[in-house]
PDB file of C-alpha atoms and ligand atoms in Angstrom:
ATOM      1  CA  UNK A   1     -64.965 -18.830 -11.500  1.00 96.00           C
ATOM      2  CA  UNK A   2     -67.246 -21.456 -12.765  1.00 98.00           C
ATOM      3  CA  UNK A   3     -66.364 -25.175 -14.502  1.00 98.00           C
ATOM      4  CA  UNK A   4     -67.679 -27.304 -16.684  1.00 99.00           C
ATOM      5  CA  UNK A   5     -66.985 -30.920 -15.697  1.00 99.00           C
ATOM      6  CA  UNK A   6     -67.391 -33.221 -18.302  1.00 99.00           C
ATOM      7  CA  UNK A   7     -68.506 -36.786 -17.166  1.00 99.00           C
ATOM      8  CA  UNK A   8     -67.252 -40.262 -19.197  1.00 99.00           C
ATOM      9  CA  UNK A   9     -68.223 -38.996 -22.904  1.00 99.00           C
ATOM     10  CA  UNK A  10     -65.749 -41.998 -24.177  1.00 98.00           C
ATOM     11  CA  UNK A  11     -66.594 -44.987 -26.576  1.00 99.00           C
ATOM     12  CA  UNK A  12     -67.837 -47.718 -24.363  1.00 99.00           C
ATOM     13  CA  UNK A  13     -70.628 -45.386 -22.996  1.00 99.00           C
ATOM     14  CA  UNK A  14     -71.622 -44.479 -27.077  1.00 98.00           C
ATOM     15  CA  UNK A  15     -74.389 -46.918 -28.609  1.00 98.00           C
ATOM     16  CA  UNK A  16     -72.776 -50.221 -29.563  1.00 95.00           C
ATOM     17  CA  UNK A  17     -70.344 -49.620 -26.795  1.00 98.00           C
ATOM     18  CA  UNK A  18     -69.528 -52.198 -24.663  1.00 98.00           C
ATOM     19  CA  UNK A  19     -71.793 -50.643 -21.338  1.00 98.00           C
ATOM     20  CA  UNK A  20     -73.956 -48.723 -24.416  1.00 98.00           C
ATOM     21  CA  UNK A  21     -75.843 -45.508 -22.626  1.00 98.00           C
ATOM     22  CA  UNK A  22     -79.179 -45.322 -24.654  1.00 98.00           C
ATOM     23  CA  UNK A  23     -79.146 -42.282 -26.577  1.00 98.00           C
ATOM     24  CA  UNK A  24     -75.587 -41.956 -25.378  1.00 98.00           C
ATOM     25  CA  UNK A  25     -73.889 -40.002 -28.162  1.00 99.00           C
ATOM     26  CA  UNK A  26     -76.509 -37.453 -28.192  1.00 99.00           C
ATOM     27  CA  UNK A  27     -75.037 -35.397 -25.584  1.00 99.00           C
ATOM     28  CA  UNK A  28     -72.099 -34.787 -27.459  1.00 99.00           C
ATOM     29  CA  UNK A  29     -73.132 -32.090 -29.519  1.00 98.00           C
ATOM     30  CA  UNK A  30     -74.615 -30.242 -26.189  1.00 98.00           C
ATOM     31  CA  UNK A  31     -71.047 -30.948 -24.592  1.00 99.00           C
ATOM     32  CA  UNK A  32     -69.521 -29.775 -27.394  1.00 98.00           C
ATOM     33  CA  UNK A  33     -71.867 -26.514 -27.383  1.00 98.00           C
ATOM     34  CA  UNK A  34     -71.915 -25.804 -24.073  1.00 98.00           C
ATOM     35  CA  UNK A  35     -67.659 -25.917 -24.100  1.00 98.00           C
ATOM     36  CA  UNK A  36     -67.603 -22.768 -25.886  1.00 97.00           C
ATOM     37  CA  UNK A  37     -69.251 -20.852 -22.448  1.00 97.00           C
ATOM     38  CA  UNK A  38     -66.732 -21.773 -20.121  1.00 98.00           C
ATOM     39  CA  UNK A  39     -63.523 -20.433 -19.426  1.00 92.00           C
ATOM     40  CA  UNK A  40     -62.417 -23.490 -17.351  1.00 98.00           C
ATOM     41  CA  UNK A  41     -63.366 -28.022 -18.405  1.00 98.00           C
ATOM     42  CA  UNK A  42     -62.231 -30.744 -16.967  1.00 99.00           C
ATOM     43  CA  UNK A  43     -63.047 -34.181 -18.167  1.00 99.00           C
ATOM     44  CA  UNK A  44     -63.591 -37.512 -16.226  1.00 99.00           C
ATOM     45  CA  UNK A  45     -62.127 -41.046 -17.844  1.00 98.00           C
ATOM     46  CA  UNK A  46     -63.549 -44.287 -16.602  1.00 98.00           C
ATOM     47  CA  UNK A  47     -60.174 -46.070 -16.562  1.00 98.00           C
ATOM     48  CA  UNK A  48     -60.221 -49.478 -15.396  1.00 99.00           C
ATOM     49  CA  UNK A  49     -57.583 -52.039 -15.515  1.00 98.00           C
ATOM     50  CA  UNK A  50     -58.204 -55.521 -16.867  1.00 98.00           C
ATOM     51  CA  UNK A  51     -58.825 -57.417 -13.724  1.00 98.00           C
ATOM     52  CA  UNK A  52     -61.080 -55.167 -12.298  1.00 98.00           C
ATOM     53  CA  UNK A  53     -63.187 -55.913  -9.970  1.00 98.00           C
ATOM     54  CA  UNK A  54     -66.054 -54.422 -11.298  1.00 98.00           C
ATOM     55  CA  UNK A  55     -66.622 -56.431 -14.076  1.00 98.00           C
ATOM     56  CA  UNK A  56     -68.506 -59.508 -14.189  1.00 98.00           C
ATOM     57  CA  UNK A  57     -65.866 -61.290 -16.589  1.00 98.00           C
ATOM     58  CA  UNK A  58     -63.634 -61.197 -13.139  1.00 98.00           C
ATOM     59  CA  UNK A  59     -66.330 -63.432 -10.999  1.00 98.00           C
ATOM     60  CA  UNK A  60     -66.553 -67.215 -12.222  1.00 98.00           C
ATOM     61  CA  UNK A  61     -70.331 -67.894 -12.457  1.00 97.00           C
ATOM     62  CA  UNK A  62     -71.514 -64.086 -12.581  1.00 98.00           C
ATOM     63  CA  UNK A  63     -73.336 -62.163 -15.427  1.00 98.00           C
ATOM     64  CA  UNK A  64     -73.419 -58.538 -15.371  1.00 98.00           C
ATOM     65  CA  UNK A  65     -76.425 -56.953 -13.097  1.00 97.00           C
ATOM     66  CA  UNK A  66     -75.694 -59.170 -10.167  1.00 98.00           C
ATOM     67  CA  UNK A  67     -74.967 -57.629  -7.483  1.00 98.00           C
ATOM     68  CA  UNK A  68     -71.793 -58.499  -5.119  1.00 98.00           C
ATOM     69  CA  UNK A  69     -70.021 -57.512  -1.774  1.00 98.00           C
ATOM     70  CA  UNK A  70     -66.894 -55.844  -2.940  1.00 98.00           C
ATOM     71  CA  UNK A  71     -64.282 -55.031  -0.205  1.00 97.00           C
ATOM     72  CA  UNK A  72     -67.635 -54.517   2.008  1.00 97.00           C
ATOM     73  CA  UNK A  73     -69.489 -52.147  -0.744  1.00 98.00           C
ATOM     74  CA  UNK A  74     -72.407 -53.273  -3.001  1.00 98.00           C
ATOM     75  CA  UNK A  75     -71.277 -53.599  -6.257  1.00 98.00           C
ATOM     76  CA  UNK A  76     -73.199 -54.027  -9.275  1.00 98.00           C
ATOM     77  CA  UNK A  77     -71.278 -56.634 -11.653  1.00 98.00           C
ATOM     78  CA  UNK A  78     -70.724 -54.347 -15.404  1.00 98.00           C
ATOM     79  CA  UNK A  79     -69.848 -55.703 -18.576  1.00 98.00           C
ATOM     80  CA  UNK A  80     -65.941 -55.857 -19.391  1.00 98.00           C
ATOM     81  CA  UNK A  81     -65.896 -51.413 -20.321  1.00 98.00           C
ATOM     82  CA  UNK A  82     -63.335 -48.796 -20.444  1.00 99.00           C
ATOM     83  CA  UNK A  83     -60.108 -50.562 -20.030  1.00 99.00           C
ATOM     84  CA  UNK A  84     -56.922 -48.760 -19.856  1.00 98.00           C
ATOM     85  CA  UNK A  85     -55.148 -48.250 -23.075  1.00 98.00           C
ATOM     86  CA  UNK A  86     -58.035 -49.719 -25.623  1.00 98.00           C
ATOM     87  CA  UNK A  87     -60.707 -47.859 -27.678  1.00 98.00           C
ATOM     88  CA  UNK A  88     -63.462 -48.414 -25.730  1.00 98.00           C
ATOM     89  CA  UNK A  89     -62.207 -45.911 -22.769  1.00 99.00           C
ATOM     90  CA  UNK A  90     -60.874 -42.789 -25.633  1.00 98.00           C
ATOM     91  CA  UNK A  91     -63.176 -40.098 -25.585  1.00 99.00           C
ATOM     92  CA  UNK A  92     -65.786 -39.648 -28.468  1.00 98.00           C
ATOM     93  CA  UNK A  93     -64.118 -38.920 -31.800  1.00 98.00           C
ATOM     94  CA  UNK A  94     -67.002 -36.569 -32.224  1.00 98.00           C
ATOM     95  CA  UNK A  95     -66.120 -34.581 -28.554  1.00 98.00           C
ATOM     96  CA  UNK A  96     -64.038 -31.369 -28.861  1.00 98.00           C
ATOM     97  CA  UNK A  97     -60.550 -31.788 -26.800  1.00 98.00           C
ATOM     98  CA  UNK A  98     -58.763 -28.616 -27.844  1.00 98.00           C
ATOM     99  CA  UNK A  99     -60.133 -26.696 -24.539  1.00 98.00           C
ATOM    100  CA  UNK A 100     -59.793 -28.844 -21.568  1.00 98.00           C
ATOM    101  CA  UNK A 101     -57.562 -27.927 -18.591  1.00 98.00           C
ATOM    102  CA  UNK A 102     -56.845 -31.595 -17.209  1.00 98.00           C
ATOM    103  CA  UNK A 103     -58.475 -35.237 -17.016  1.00 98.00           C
ATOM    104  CA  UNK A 104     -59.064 -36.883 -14.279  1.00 98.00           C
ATOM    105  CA  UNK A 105     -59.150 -40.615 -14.650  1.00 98.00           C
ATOM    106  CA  UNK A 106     -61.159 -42.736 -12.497  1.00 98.00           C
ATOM    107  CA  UNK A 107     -61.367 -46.449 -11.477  1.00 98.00           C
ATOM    108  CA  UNK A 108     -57.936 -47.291 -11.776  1.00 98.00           C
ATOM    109  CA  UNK A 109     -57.781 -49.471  -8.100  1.00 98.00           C
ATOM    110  CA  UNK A 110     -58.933 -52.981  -9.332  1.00 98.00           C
ATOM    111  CA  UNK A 111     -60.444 -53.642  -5.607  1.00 98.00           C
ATOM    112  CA  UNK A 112     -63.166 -50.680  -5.485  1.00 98.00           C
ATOM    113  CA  UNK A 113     -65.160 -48.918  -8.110  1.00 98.00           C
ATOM    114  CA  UNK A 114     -65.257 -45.294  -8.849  1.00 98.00           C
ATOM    115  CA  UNK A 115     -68.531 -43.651  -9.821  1.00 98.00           C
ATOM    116  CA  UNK A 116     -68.034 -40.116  -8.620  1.00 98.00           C
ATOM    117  CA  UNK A 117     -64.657 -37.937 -10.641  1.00 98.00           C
ATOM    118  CA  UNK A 118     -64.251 -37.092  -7.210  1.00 98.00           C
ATOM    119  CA  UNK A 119     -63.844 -40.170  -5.138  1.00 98.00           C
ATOM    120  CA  UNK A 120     -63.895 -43.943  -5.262  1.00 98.00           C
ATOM    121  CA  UNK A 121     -67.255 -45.405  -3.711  1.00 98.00           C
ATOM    122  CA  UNK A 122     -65.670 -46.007  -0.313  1.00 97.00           C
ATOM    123  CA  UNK A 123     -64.565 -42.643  -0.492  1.00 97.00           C
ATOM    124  CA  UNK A 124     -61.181 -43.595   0.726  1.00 95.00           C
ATOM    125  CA  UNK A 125     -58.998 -41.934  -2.464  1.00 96.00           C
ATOM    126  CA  UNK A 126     -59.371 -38.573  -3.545  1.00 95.00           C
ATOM    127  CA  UNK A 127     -58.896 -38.009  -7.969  1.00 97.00           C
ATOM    128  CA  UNK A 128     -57.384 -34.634  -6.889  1.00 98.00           C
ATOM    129  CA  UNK A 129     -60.328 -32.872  -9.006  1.00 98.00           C
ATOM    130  CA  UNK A 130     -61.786 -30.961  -5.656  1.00 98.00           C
ATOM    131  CA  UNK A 131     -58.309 -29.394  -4.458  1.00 98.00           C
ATOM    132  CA  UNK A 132     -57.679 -28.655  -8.889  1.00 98.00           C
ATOM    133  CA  UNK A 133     -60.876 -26.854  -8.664  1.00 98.00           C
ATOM    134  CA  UNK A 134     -60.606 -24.810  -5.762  1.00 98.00           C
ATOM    135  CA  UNK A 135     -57.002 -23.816  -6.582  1.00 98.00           C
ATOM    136  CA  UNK A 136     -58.568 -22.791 -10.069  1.00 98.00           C
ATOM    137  CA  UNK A 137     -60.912 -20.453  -7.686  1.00 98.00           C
ATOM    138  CA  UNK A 138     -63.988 -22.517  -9.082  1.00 98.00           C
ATOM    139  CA  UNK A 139     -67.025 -22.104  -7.206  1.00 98.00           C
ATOM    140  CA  UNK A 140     -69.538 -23.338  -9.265  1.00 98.00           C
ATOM    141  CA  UNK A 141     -69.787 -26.747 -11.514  1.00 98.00           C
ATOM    142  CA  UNK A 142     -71.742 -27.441 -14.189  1.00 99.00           C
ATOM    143  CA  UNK A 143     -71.912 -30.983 -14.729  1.00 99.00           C
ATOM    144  CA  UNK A 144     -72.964 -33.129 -17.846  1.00 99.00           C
ATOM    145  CA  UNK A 145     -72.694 -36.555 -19.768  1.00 99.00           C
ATOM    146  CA  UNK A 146     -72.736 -40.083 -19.098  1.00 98.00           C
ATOM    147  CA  UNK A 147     -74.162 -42.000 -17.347  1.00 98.00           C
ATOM    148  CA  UNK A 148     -77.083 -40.000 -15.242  1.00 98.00           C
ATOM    149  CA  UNK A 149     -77.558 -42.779 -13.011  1.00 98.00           C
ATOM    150  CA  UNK A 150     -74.456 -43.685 -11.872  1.00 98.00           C
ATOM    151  CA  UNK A 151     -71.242 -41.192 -12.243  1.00 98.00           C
ATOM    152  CA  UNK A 152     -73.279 -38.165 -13.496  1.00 99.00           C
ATOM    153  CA  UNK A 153     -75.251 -38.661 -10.263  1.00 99.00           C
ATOM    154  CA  UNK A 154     -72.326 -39.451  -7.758  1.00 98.00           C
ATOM    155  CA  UNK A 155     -70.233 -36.641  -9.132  1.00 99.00           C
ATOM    156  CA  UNK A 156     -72.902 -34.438  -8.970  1.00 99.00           C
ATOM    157  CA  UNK A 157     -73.648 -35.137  -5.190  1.00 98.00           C
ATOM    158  CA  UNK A 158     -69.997 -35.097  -3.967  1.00 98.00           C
ATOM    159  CA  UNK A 159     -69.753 -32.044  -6.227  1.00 98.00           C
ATOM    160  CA  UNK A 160     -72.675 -30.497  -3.732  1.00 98.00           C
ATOM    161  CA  UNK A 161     -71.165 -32.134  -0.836  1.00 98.00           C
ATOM    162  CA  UNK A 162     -67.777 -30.667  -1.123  1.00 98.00           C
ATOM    163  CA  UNK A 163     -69.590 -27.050  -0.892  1.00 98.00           C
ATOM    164  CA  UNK A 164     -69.330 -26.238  -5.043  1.00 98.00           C
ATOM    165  CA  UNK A 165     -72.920 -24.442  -6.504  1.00 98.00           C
ATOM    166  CA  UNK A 166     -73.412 -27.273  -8.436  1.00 99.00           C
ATOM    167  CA  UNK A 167     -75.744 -27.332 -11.869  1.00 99.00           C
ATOM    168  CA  UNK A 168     -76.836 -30.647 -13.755  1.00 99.00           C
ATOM    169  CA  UNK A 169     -77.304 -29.667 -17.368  1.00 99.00           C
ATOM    170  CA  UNK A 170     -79.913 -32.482 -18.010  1.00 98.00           C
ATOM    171  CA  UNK A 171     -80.265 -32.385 -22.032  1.00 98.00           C
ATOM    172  CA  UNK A 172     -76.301 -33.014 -21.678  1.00 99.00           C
ATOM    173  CA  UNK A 173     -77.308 -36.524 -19.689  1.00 99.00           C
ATOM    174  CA  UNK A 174     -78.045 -39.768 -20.335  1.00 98.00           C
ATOM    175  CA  UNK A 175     -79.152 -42.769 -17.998  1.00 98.00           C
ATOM    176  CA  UNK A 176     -78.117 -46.754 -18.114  1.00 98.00           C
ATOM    177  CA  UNK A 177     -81.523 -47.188 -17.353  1.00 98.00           C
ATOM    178  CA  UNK A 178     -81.140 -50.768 -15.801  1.00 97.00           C
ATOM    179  CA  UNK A 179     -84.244 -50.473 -14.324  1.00 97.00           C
ATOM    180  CA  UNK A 180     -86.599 -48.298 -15.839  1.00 97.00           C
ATOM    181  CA  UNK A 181     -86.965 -44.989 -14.832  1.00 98.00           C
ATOM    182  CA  UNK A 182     -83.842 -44.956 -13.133  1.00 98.00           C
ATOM    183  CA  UNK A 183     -82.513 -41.497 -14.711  1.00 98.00           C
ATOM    184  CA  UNK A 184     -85.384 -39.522 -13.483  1.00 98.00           C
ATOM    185  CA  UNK A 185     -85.002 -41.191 -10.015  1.00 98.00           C
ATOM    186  CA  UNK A 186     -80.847 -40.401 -10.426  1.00 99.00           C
ATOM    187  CA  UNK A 187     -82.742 -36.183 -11.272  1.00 98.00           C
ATOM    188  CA  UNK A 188     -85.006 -36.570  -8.275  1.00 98.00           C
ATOM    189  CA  UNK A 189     -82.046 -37.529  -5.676  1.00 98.00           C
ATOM    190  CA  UNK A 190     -79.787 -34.826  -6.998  1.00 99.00           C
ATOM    191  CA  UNK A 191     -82.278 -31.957  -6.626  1.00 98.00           C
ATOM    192  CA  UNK A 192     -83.335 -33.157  -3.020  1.00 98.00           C
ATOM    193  CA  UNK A 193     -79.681 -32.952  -2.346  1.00 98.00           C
ATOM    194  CA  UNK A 194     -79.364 -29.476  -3.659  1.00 98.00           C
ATOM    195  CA  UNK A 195     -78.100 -29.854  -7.154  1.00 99.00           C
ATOM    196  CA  UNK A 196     -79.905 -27.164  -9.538  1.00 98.00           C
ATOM    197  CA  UNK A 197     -80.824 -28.884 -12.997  1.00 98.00           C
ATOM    198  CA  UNK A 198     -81.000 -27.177 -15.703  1.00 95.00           C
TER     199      UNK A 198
HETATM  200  C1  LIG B 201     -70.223 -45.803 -15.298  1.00 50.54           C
HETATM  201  C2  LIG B 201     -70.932 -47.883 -14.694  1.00 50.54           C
HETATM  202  C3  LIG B 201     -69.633 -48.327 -14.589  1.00 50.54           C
HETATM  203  C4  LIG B 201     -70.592 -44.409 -15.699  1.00 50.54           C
HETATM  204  C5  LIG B 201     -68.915 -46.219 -15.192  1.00 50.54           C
HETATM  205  O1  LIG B 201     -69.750 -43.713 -16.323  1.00 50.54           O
HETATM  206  O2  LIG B 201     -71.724 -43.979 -15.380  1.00 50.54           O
HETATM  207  N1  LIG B 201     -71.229 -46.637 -15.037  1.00 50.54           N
HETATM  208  N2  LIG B 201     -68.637 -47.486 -14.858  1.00 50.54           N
HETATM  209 ZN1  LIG B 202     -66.653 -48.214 -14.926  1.00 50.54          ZN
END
């Protein structure tokens, strides 16, 4: 059995979001296209509440793309993005729904960030999306959306990590890009860790 997981496709990620992914909406309509191959999708929801930690708003005198000790984890500072409940963290209008077995929302611990739909960053909670898979029968991911460098990536290497054949479907990806280049680096690390991009 194989999955598509579909990574953070929601508002704030889109162009004139509030943590805008260049390019961003553009891998809706591969999402949307590649949904009608799989038998099995799963969606992950950045899903943050207000006094997250991640967000420079939440640090007096800090702008977002400093980076902090949070809890004893580096933690680059965001801009206030995906909050529970608001606009900003619903999936793209555009982004067929009808399909998907179960979301699994992300972030929701104020005190540690969550890149990965798998784990937090410590990796001290589990979302419960390895044990859903696995009791699906699911032994190969593919994996696409936002943002390449950050939960793209981190789900993509836990995904490997926890033993799944995993697949990057790279025209389905975008990066944040806070330094340039960083996408293709993001590419680079998950194909020397055994992820097979497409
Ligand atoms: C993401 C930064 C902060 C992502 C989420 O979805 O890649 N990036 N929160
Ligand atoms: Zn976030």
């Amino acid at each position: 059995m194989k999955a598509l997981i579909l990574v953070d496709i929601q508002n704030d990620f889109l162009p004139c979001g509030a943590l805008a992914v260049p390019h961003g909406d553009e891998v809706i309509p591969v999402a949307n296209e590649y949904q009608t191959r799989f038998d099995l999708i799963v969606a992950t929801q950045d899903w943050h509440p207000a006094d997250h930690q991640s967000f420079a708003a939440n640090h007096a005198g800090k702008q977002a793309g400093d980076l902090i000790d949070l809890n004893g984890l580096p933690q680059i500072l965001w801009p206030v993005h995906c909050v529970q409940g608001t606009r900003g963290a619903e999936f793209a209008a555009a982004l067929k729904t009808e399909q998907w077995a179960k979301v699994f929302q992300k972030g929701v611990d104020p005190e540690i960030d969550s890149y990965s739909g798998f784990f937090d960053n410590g990796h001290r909670k589990d979302t419960g999306l390895a044990s859903y898979l696995r009791d699906c029968g699911v032994h190969s991911v593919h994996i696409l959306g936002l943002a390449t460098d950050y939960c793209v990536k981190f789900t993509a290497l836990d995904a490997v990590s926890l033993g799944f054949r995993t697949h990057l479907i790279l025209d389905g990806c975008r990066g944040v890009n806070l330094q340039p280049n960083d996408d293709q680096r993001a590419v680079d690390e998950m194909k020397a860790n055994g992820v097979l991009v497409m």
